[in-house]
């Protein structure tokens, strides 16, 4: 029997029992929708993470060096990183063509600052902004005039105000000393983001954006050197020479070890972990697909039982066992693919809806399409094969009895 006739017959049989077919597809729709939602959100989150940490030369022509410090204190010091003297040592080597400090192309994020209270060093996240719209307990908001006029003012979170000045009332109009610059506290906001801690990434102090850039600015990252070598040199040998020279003469040789560094290694490892996590969660969600497959098998057995007379007529007209098997197998595949397509659309719509409340976007991709279609076909084949085989094994003489 020609394949298009099998497909047409399969669709006709599915639509003949619309209610039963739809109820059988519900499990497939829910299972596929759950898997597609998880995979789409996982891929969106991964793309967001990768986009924030790109910037390395993936062609392999640029090599990178950083310092592996012996202890944590050296790592977090204000002057940590590769010094200008170390950079000059590398630049003066004959094998080196260019050398510069590596700058990762990260999206803007709220910076962290260190400040002191009674000789105790504290760290908090701050937010440079043009103006604020906070829930204030005291004082006023930052406005555009503060930003345009480079006014040295700040709105502090109540936990910071209480830590430094004892109360939110006492903080108002007081000076907040930060890295040698004194900012006047013009407002105190209600705390919604937790305590003062390096692990708290929510802002606890708000500065006019232009003021912050002008007086505090951003410290250039000197943690990694980016090096390109002259074309006639062997890059591996030249890199070994650079590392050896820095470990012999570098300013930080006593605090740690200079080493070859791949800026993308951590993010690649993180991407792999995210893929594994998405796969695990998807596998848990896919359990419902097995249950849906049992429902498909049950429906196909019922269909075979109800259509015994049809099978007998086809056998009497010369249809062989193979064509009978293909007919019912195609019906199972059509049923599961229909459920898979509906589940895919539903899953993508749910993922889109969820992305509005998340800091990353979701878009359809080839992977989710392949998962939807591939899983649907697999379920159709696996759970329709036995009923189709049972139909194919029916002998004409047995049917007539």
PDB file of C-alpha atoms in Angstrom, residues 137-392:
ATOM      1  CA  UNK A 137      11.737  56.132  55.476  1.00  0.00           C
ATOM      2  CA  UNK A 138      13.400  59.531  55.709  1.00  0.00           C
ATOM      3  CA  UNK A 139      14.655  62.320  53.458  1.00  0.00           C
ATOM      4  CA  UNK A 140      14.222  62.608  49.679  1.00  0.00           C
ATOM      5  CA  UNK A 141      14.843  60.763  46.428  1.00  0.00           C
ATOM      6  CA  UNK A 142      17.782  61.303  44.084  1.00  0.00           C
ATOM      7  CA  UNK A 143      16.746  63.392  41.076  1.00  0.00           C
ATOM      8  CA  UNK A 144      18.062  64.388  37.652  1.00  0.00           C
ATOM      9  CA  UNK A 145      19.541  67.621  39.075  1.00  0.00           C
ATOM     10  CA  UNK A 146      21.755  65.581  41.401  1.00  0.00           C
ATOM     11  CA  UNK A 147      22.979  63.551  38.437  1.00  0.00           C
ATOM     12  CA  UNK A 148      23.557  66.459  36.041  1.00  0.00           C
ATOM     13  CA  UNK A 149      25.170  68.619  38.738  1.00  0.00           C
ATOM     14  CA  UNK A 150      27.552  65.865  39.978  1.00  0.00           C
ATOM     15  CA  UNK A 151      26.119  66.377  43.469  1.00  0.00           C
ATOM     16  CA  UNK A 152      27.928  64.272  46.096  1.00  0.00           C
ATOM     17  CA  UNK A 153      24.773  62.835  47.645  1.00  0.00           C
ATOM     18  CA  UNK A 154      23.612  59.317  48.464  1.00  0.00           C
ATOM     19  CA  UNK A 155      20.485  57.441  49.519  1.00  0.00           C
ATOM     20  CA  UNK A 156      21.357  54.687  51.991  1.00  0.00           C
ATOM     21  CA  UNK A 157      19.426  51.550  52.825  1.00  0.00           C
ATOM     22  CA  UNK A 158      18.231  51.531  56.430  1.00  0.00           C
ATOM     23  CA  UNK A 159      20.578  48.645  57.370  1.00  0.00           C
ATOM     24  CA  UNK A 160      23.574  50.716  56.263  1.00  0.00           C
ATOM     25  CA  UNK A 161      22.240  53.839  57.993  1.00  0.00           C
ATOM     26  CA  UNK A 162      21.774  51.955  61.278  1.00  0.00           C
ATOM     27  CA  UNK A 163      25.187  50.275  60.956  1.00  0.00           C
ATOM     28  CA  UNK A 164      27.089  53.561  60.509  1.00  0.00           C
ATOM     29  CA  UNK A 165      24.962  56.219  62.198  1.00  0.00           C
ATOM     30  CA  UNK A 166      22.914  54.227  64.710  1.00  0.00           C
ATOM     31  CA  UNK A 167      19.467  55.074  63.290  1.00  0.00           C
ATOM     32  CA  UNK A 168      17.744  56.220  60.133  1.00  0.00           C
ATOM     33  CA  UNK A 169      16.972  59.613  61.701  1.00  0.00           C
ATOM     34  CA  UNK A 170      20.592  60.238  62.691  1.00  0.00           C
ATOM     35  CA  UNK A 171      21.861  59.386  59.200  1.00  0.00           C
ATOM     36  CA  UNK A 172      20.051  62.194  57.400  1.00  0.00           C
ATOM     37  CA  UNK A 173      22.352  65.034  56.217  1.00  0.00           C
ATOM     38  CA  UNK A 174      25.405  63.243  57.614  1.00  0.00           C
ATOM     39  CA  UNK A 175      28.569  62.568  55.610  1.00  0.00           C
ATOM     40  CA  UNK A 176      29.180  59.077  54.251  1.00  0.00           C
ATOM     41  CA  UNK A 177      32.936  58.599  53.764  1.00  0.00           C
ATOM     42  CA  UNK A 178      33.786  56.351  50.836  1.00  0.00           C
ATOM     43  CA  UNK A 179      37.329  55.999  49.477  1.00  0.00           C
ATOM     44  CA  UNK A 180      38.282  59.484  50.576  1.00  0.00           C
ATOM     45  CA  UNK A 181      35.140  61.068  49.149  1.00  0.00           C
ATOM     46  CA  UNK A 182      32.363  62.343  51.436  1.00  0.00           C
ATOM     47  CA  UNK A 183      28.763  62.008  50.226  1.00  0.00           C
ATOM     48  CA  UNK A 184      25.853  63.669  52.007  1.00  0.00           C
ATOM     49  CA  UNK A 185      23.050  61.298  53.015  1.00  0.00           C
ATOM     50  CA  UNK A 186      19.853  62.842  51.613  1.00  0.00           C
ATOM     51  CA  UNK A 187      17.538  59.844  52.072  1.00  0.00           C
ATOM     52  CA  UNK A 188      17.130  56.523  53.841  1.00  0.00           C
ATOM     53  CA  UNK A 189      15.224  53.734  52.056  1.00  0.00           C
ATOM     54  CA  UNK A 190      13.334  50.784  53.533  1.00  0.00           C
ATOM     55  CA  UNK A 191      15.286  47.544  53.462  1.00  0.00           C
ATOM     56  CA  UNK A 192      13.993  44.946  51.030  1.00  0.00           C
ATOM     57  CA  UNK A 193      17.178  43.116  50.071  1.00  0.00           C
ATOM     58  CA  UNK A 194      18.840  41.769  53.204  1.00  0.00           C
ATOM     59  CA  UNK A 195      21.959  42.470  55.217  1.00  0.00           C
ATOM     60  CA  UNK A 196      25.333  44.003  54.409  1.00  0.00           C
ATOM     61  CA  UNK A 197      27.313  41.164  52.846  1.00  0.00           C
ATOM     62  CA  UNK A 198      29.532  40.421  49.815  1.00  0.00           C
ATOM     63  CA  UNK A 199      26.991  37.713  48.929  1.00  0.00           C
ATOM     64  CA  UNK A 200      24.101  40.190  48.796  1.00  0.00           C
ATOM     65  CA  UNK A 201      23.980  41.452  45.207  1.00  0.00           C
ATOM     66  CA  UNK A 202      21.033  43.777  45.747  1.00  0.00           C
ATOM     67  CA  UNK A 203      21.982  47.490  46.103  1.00  0.00           C
ATOM     68  CA  UNK A 204      22.129  49.013  49.585  1.00  0.00           C
ATOM     69  CA  UNK A 205      23.298  52.489  48.537  1.00  0.00           C
ATOM     70  CA  UNK A 206      22.234  54.685  45.609  1.00  0.00           C
ATOM     71  CA  UNK A 207      24.418  57.370  43.988  1.00  0.00           C
ATOM     72  CA  UNK A 208      23.793  59.772  41.084  1.00  0.00           C
ATOM     73  CA  UNK A 209      25.253  57.956  38.095  1.00  0.00           C
ATOM     74  CA  UNK A 210      27.504  60.740  36.810  1.00  0.00           C
ATOM     75  CA  UNK A 211      28.664  61.522  40.345  1.00  0.00           C
ATOM     76  CA  UNK A 212      29.648  57.912  40.985  1.00  0.00           C
ATOM     77  CA  UNK A 213      31.539  57.668  37.678  1.00  0.00           C
ATOM     78  CA  UNK A 214      33.319  60.978  38.263  1.00  0.00           C
ATOM     79  CA  UNK A 215      34.446  60.478  41.853  1.00  0.00           C
ATOM     80  CA  UNK A 216      34.680  56.705  42.194  1.00  0.00           C
ATOM     81  CA  UNK A 217      34.690  55.364  38.673  1.00  0.00           C
ATOM     82  CA  UNK A 218      35.490  51.806  37.706  1.00  0.00           C
ATOM     83  CA  UNK A 219      38.831  50.289  38.507  1.00  0.00           C
ATOM     84  CA  UNK A 220      40.435  48.699  35.464  1.00  0.00           C
ATOM     85  CA  UNK A 221      40.647  44.936  35.742  1.00  0.00           C
ATOM     86  CA  UNK A 222      44.306  43.843  35.763  1.00  0.00           C
ATOM     87  CA  UNK A 223      43.721  40.194  36.629  1.00  0.00           C
ATOM     88  CA  UNK A 224      44.465  38.816  33.137  1.00  0.00           C
ATOM     89  CA  UNK A 225      46.989  39.683  30.414  1.00  0.00           C
ATOM     90  CA  UNK A 226      46.108  39.137  26.742  1.00  0.00           C
ATOM     91  CA  UNK A 227      49.159  38.416  24.559  1.00  0.00           C
ATOM     92  CA  UNK A 228      49.690  37.944  20.833  1.00  0.00           C
ATOM     93  CA  UNK A 229      53.000  36.645  19.473  1.00  0.00           C
ATOM     94  CA  UNK A 230      54.939  37.377  16.306  1.00  0.00           C
ATOM     95  CA  UNK A 231      53.930  35.103  13.440  1.00  0.00           C
ATOM     96  CA  UNK A 232      57.378  33.476  13.095  1.00  0.00           C
ATOM     97  CA  UNK A 233      57.359  32.201  16.695  1.00  0.00           C
ATOM     98  CA  UNK A 234      55.946  28.984  18.083  1.00  0.00           C
ATOM     99  CA  UNK A 235      53.105  30.173  20.299  1.00  0.00           C
ATOM    100  CA  UNK A 236      53.401  27.332  22.821  1.00  0.00           C
ATOM    101  CA  UNK A 237      57.152  27.813  23.283  1.00  0.00           C
ATOM    102  CA  UNK A 238      56.784  31.596  23.459  1.00  0.00           C
ATOM    103  CA  UNK A 239      54.015  31.276  26.034  1.00  0.00           C
ATOM    104  CA  UNK A 240      56.144  29.000  28.199  1.00  0.00           C
ATOM    105  CA  UNK A 241      58.953  31.571  28.047  1.00  0.00           C
ATOM    106  CA  UNK A 242      56.588  34.383  29.140  1.00  0.00           C
ATOM    107  CA  UNK A 243      55.242  32.374  32.086  1.00  0.00           C
ATOM    108  CA  UNK A 244      58.768  31.367  33.133  1.00  0.00           C
ATOM    109  CA  UNK A 245      59.992  34.970  32.949  1.00  0.00           C
ATOM    110  CA  UNK A 246      57.111  36.254  35.088  1.00  0.00           C
ATOM    111  CA  UNK A 247      57.562  33.519  37.693  1.00  0.00           C
ATOM    112  CA  UNK A 248      61.256  34.506  37.932  1.00  0.00           C
ATOM    113  CA  UNK A 249      60.919  38.309  37.895  1.00  0.00           C
ATOM    114  CA  UNK A 250      57.242  39.217  38.328  1.00  0.00           C
ATOM    115  CA  UNK A 251      56.193  41.468  41.215  1.00  0.00           C
ATOM    116  CA  UNK A 252      53.639  38.933  42.498  1.00  0.00           C
ATOM    117  CA  UNK A 253      55.834  35.827  42.235  1.00  0.00           C
ATOM    118  CA  UNK A 254      55.949  35.498  46.038  1.00  0.00           C
ATOM    119  CA  UNK A 255      52.179  35.780  46.427  1.00  0.00           C
ATOM    120  CA  UNK A 256      51.277  33.239  43.762  1.00  0.00           C
ATOM    121  CA  UNK A 257      52.124  31.593  40.462  1.00  0.00           C
ATOM    122  CA  UNK A 258      51.734  33.061  36.980  1.00  0.00           C
ATOM    123  CA  UNK A 259      49.979  30.573  34.702  1.00  0.00           C
ATOM    124  CA  UNK A 260      48.487  29.990  31.287  1.00  0.00           C
ATOM    125  CA  UNK A 261      44.768  30.829  31.453  1.00  0.00           C
ATOM    126  CA  UNK A 262      41.704  30.184  29.311  1.00  0.00           C
ATOM    127  CA  UNK A 263      39.010  32.824  30.059  1.00  0.00           C
ATOM    128  CA  UNK A 264      36.295  30.673  28.488  1.00  0.00           C
ATOM    129  CA  UNK A 265      37.013  27.491  30.442  1.00  0.00           C
ATOM    130  CA  UNK A 266      34.837  28.356  33.451  1.00  0.00           C
ATOM    131  CA  UNK A 267      31.888  29.493  31.359  1.00  0.00           C
ATOM    132  CA  UNK A 268      32.130  26.372  29.173  1.00  0.00           C
ATOM    133  CA  UNK A 269      32.086  24.241  32.297  1.00  0.00           C
ATOM    134  CA  UNK A 270      29.107  26.208  33.621  1.00  0.00           C
ATOM    135  CA  UNK A 271      27.309  25.755  30.299  1.00  0.00           C
ATOM    136  CA  UNK A 272      27.884  22.008  30.489  1.00  0.00           C
ATOM    137  CA  UNK A 273      26.517  21.925  34.049  1.00  0.00           C
ATOM    138  CA  UNK A 274      23.422  23.864  32.958  1.00  0.00           C
ATOM    139  CA  UNK A 275      22.871  21.423  30.083  1.00  0.00           C
ATOM    140  CA  UNK A 276      23.117  18.463  32.454  1.00  0.00           C
ATOM    141  CA  UNK A 277      20.723  20.088  34.923  1.00  0.00           C
ATOM    142  CA  UNK A 278      18.214  20.845  32.153  1.00  0.00           C
ATOM    143  CA  UNK A 279      18.518  17.268  30.897  1.00  0.00           C
ATOM    144  CA  UNK A 280      17.898  15.852  34.380  1.00  0.00           C
ATOM    145  CA  UNK A 281      14.821  18.003  35.028  1.00  0.00           C
ATOM    146  CA  UNK A 282      13.505  17.204  31.535  1.00  0.00           C
ATOM    147  CA  UNK A 283      13.957  13.486  32.196  1.00  0.00           C
ATOM    148  CA  UNK A 284      11.877  13.805  35.369  1.00  0.00           C
ATOM    149  CA  UNK A 285       9.158  15.673  33.448  1.00  0.00           C
ATOM    150  CA  UNK A 286       9.274  13.050  30.680  1.00  0.00           C
ATOM    151  CA  UNK A 287       7.979  10.358  33.065  1.00  0.00           C
ATOM    152  CA  UNK A 288       4.487  11.583  32.191  1.00  0.00           C
ATOM    153  CA  UNK A 289       5.238  10.695  28.556  1.00  0.00           C
ATOM    154  CA  UNK A 290       5.628   7.040  29.490  1.00  0.00           C
ATOM    155  CA  UNK A 291       2.197   7.114  31.109  1.00  0.00           C
ATOM    156  CA  UNK A 292       0.819   8.835  27.997  1.00  0.00           C
ATOM    157  CA  UNK A 293       2.408   6.114  25.864  1.00  0.00           C
ATOM    158  CA  UNK A 294       0.534   3.443  27.819  1.00  0.00           C
ATOM    159  CA  UNK A 295      -2.665   5.364  27.060  1.00  0.00           C
ATOM    160  CA  UNK A 296      -1.798   5.327  23.349  1.00  0.00           C
ATOM    161  CA  UNK A 297      -1.191   1.582  23.480  1.00  0.00           C
ATOM    162  CA  UNK A 298      -4.530   1.040  25.216  1.00  0.00           C
ATOM    163  CA  UNK A 299      -6.369   3.095  22.605  1.00  0.00           C
ATOM    164  CA  UNK A 300      -4.682   1.209  19.768  1.00  0.00           C
ATOM    165  CA  UNK A 301      -5.642  -2.164  21.250  1.00  0.00           C
ATOM    166  CA  UNK A 302      -9.236  -0.950  21.534  1.00  0.00           C
ATOM    167  CA  UNK A 303      -9.091   0.287  17.942  1.00  0.00           C
ATOM    168  CA  UNK A 304      -7.799  -3.091  16.717  1.00  0.00           C
ATOM    169  CA  UNK A 305     -10.557  -4.876  18.628  1.00  0.00           C
ATOM    170  CA  UNK A 306     -13.278  -2.598  17.252  1.00  0.00           C
ATOM    171  CA  UNK A 307     -12.060  -2.893  13.660  1.00  0.00           C
ATOM    172  CA  UNK A 308     -11.768  -6.663  13.410  1.00  0.00           C
ATOM    173  CA  UNK A 309     -14.353  -6.677  10.627  1.00  0.00           C
ATOM    174  CA  UNK A 310     -12.395  -4.009   8.696  1.00  0.00           C
ATOM    175  CA  UNK A 311      -9.204  -6.035   9.046  1.00  0.00           C
ATOM    176  CA  UNK A 312     -11.026  -9.141   7.755  1.00  0.00           C
ATOM    177  CA  UNK A 313     -12.337  -7.276   4.702  1.00  0.00           C
ATOM    178  CA  UNK A 314      -8.870  -5.953   3.900  1.00  0.00           C
ATOM    179  CA  UNK A 315      -7.334  -9.394   4.247  1.00  0.00           C
ATOM    180  CA  UNK A 316     -10.035 -10.833   1.985  1.00  0.00           C
ATOM    181  CA  UNK A 317      -9.194  -8.183  -0.635  1.00  0.00           C
ATOM    182  CA  UNK A 318      -5.545  -9.212  -0.607  1.00  0.00           C
ATOM    183  CA  UNK A 319      -3.905  -7.003   2.026  1.00  0.00           C
ATOM    184  CA  UNK A 320      -0.886  -8.683   3.617  1.00  0.00           C
ATOM    185  CA  UNK A 321       0.178  -8.671   7.281  1.00  0.00           C
ATOM    186  CA  UNK A 322       2.777  -5.965   6.671  1.00  0.00           C
ATOM    187  CA  UNK A 323       0.270  -3.454   5.265  1.00  0.00           C
ATOM    188  CA  UNK A 324      -2.112  -4.121   8.188  1.00  0.00           C
ATOM    189  CA  UNK A 325       0.710  -3.528  10.662  1.00  0.00           C
ATOM    190  CA  UNK A 326       1.795  -0.306   8.929  1.00  0.00           C
ATOM    191  CA  UNK A 327      -1.779   0.997   8.928  1.00  0.00           C
ATOM    192  CA  UNK A 328      -2.129   0.801  12.712  1.00  0.00           C
ATOM    193  CA  UNK A 329       1.472   1.878  13.289  1.00  0.00           C
ATOM    194  CA  UNK A 330       0.895   5.012  11.223  1.00  0.00           C
ATOM    195  CA  UNK A 331      -2.267   5.742  13.192  1.00  0.00           C
ATOM    196  CA  UNK A 332      -0.303   5.634  16.461  1.00  0.00           C
ATOM    197  CA  UNK A 333       2.423   7.901  15.032  1.00  0.00           C
ATOM    198  CA  UNK A 334      -0.137  10.403  13.706  1.00  0.00           C
ATOM    199  CA  UNK A 335      -1.802  10.480  17.123  1.00  0.00           C
ATOM    200  CA  UNK A 336       1.451  11.122  19.010  1.00  0.00           C
ATOM    201  CA  UNK A 337       2.847  13.633  16.500  1.00  0.00           C
ATOM    202  CA  UNK A 338      -0.396  15.625  16.684  1.00  0.00           C
ATOM    203  CA  UNK A 339      -0.102  15.656  20.469  1.00  0.00           C
ATOM    204  CA  UNK A 340       3.598  16.561  20.184  1.00  0.00           C
ATOM    205  CA  UNK A 341       2.931  19.558  17.925  1.00  0.00           C
ATOM    206  CA  UNK A 342       0.214  20.866  20.246  1.00  0.00           C
ATOM    207  CA  UNK A 343       2.487  20.230  23.258  1.00  0.00           C
ATOM    208  CA  UNK A 344       5.376  22.042  21.570  1.00  0.00           C
ATOM    209  CA  UNK A 345       3.274  25.132  20.860  1.00  0.00           C
ATOM    210  CA  UNK A 346       1.879  25.098  24.404  1.00  0.00           C
ATOM    211  CA  UNK A 347       5.363  24.637  25.925  1.00  0.00           C
ATOM    212  CA  UNK A 348       6.862  27.525  23.942  1.00  0.00           C
ATOM    213  CA  UNK A 349       3.946  29.791  24.880  1.00  0.00           C
ATOM    214  CA  UNK A 350       4.383  28.929  28.581  1.00  0.00           C
ATOM    215  CA  UNK A 351       8.137  29.572  28.322  1.00  0.00           C
ATOM    216  CA  UNK A 352       7.484  32.920  26.597  1.00  0.00           C
ATOM    217  CA  UNK A 353       5.070  33.885  29.339  1.00  0.00           C
ATOM    218  CA  UNK A 354       7.542  32.920  32.058  1.00  0.00           C
ATOM    219  CA  UNK A 355      10.362  34.866  30.373  1.00  0.00           C
ATOM    220  CA  UNK A 356       8.503  38.152  30.951  1.00  0.00           C
ATOM    221  CA  UNK A 357       9.179  37.724  34.662  1.00  0.00           C
ATOM    222  CA  UNK A 358      12.794  36.591  34.122  1.00  0.00           C
ATOM    223  CA  UNK A 359      15.918  38.538  33.082  1.00  0.00           C
ATOM    224  CA  UNK A 360      16.375  36.618  29.823  1.00  0.00           C
ATOM    225  CA  UNK A 361      14.422  35.918  26.652  1.00  0.00           C
ATOM    226  CA  UNK A 362      13.197  32.634  25.210  1.00  0.00           C
ATOM    227  CA  UNK A 363      13.092  31.746  21.533  1.00  0.00           C
ATOM    228  CA  UNK A 364      12.283  28.557  19.589  1.00  0.00           C
ATOM    229  CA  UNK A 365      15.315  26.635  18.387  1.00  0.00           C
ATOM    230  CA  UNK A 366      16.105  23.491  16.441  1.00  0.00           C
ATOM    231  CA  UNK A 367      16.799  21.505  19.607  1.00  0.00           C
ATOM    232  CA  UNK A 368      13.283  21.960  21.019  1.00  0.00           C
ATOM    233  CA  UNK A 369      11.715  21.136  17.642  1.00  0.00           C
ATOM    234  CA  UNK A 370      13.753  17.930  17.368  1.00  0.00           C
ATOM    235  CA  UNK A 371      12.873  16.965  20.948  1.00  0.00           C
ATOM    236  CA  UNK A 372       9.165  17.455  20.293  1.00  0.00           C
ATOM    237  CA  UNK A 373       8.999  15.600  16.969  1.00  0.00           C
ATOM    238  CA  UNK A 374      11.551  12.926  17.876  1.00  0.00           C
ATOM    239  CA  UNK A 375       9.902  12.089  21.208  1.00  0.00           C
ATOM    240  CA  UNK A 376       6.455  11.976  19.618  1.00  0.00           C
ATOM    241  CA  UNK A 377       7.570   9.606  16.861  1.00  0.00           C
ATOM    242  CA  UNK A 378       9.421   7.420  19.375  1.00  0.00           C
ATOM    243  CA  UNK A 379       6.330   7.115  21.584  1.00  0.00           C
ATOM    244  CA  UNK A 380       4.160   6.395  18.553  1.00  0.00           C
ATOM    245  CA  UNK A 381       6.426   3.622  17.309  1.00  0.00           C
ATOM    246  CA  UNK A 382       7.157   2.038  20.697  1.00  0.00           C
ATOM    247  CA  UNK A 383       3.600   1.994  22.035  1.00  0.00           C
ATOM    248  CA  UNK A 384       1.799   1.252  18.763  1.00  0.00           C
ATOM    249  CA  UNK A 385       4.020  -1.593  17.586  1.00  0.00           C
ATOM    250  CA  UNK A 386       2.448  -4.335  19.739  1.00  0.00           C
ATOM    251  CA  UNK A 387      -1.180  -3.420  18.878  1.00  0.00           C
ATOM    252  CA  UNK A 388      -0.193  -3.146  15.195  1.00  0.00           C
ATOM    253  CA  UNK A 389       1.496  -6.552  15.346  1.00  0.00           C
ATOM    254  CA  UNK A 390      -1.591  -8.021  16.999  1.00  0.00           C
ATOM    255  CA  UNK A 391      -3.731  -6.688  14.142  1.00  0.00           C
ATOM    256  CA  UNK A 392      -1.318  -8.053  11.535  1.00  0.00           C
TER     257      UNK A 392
END
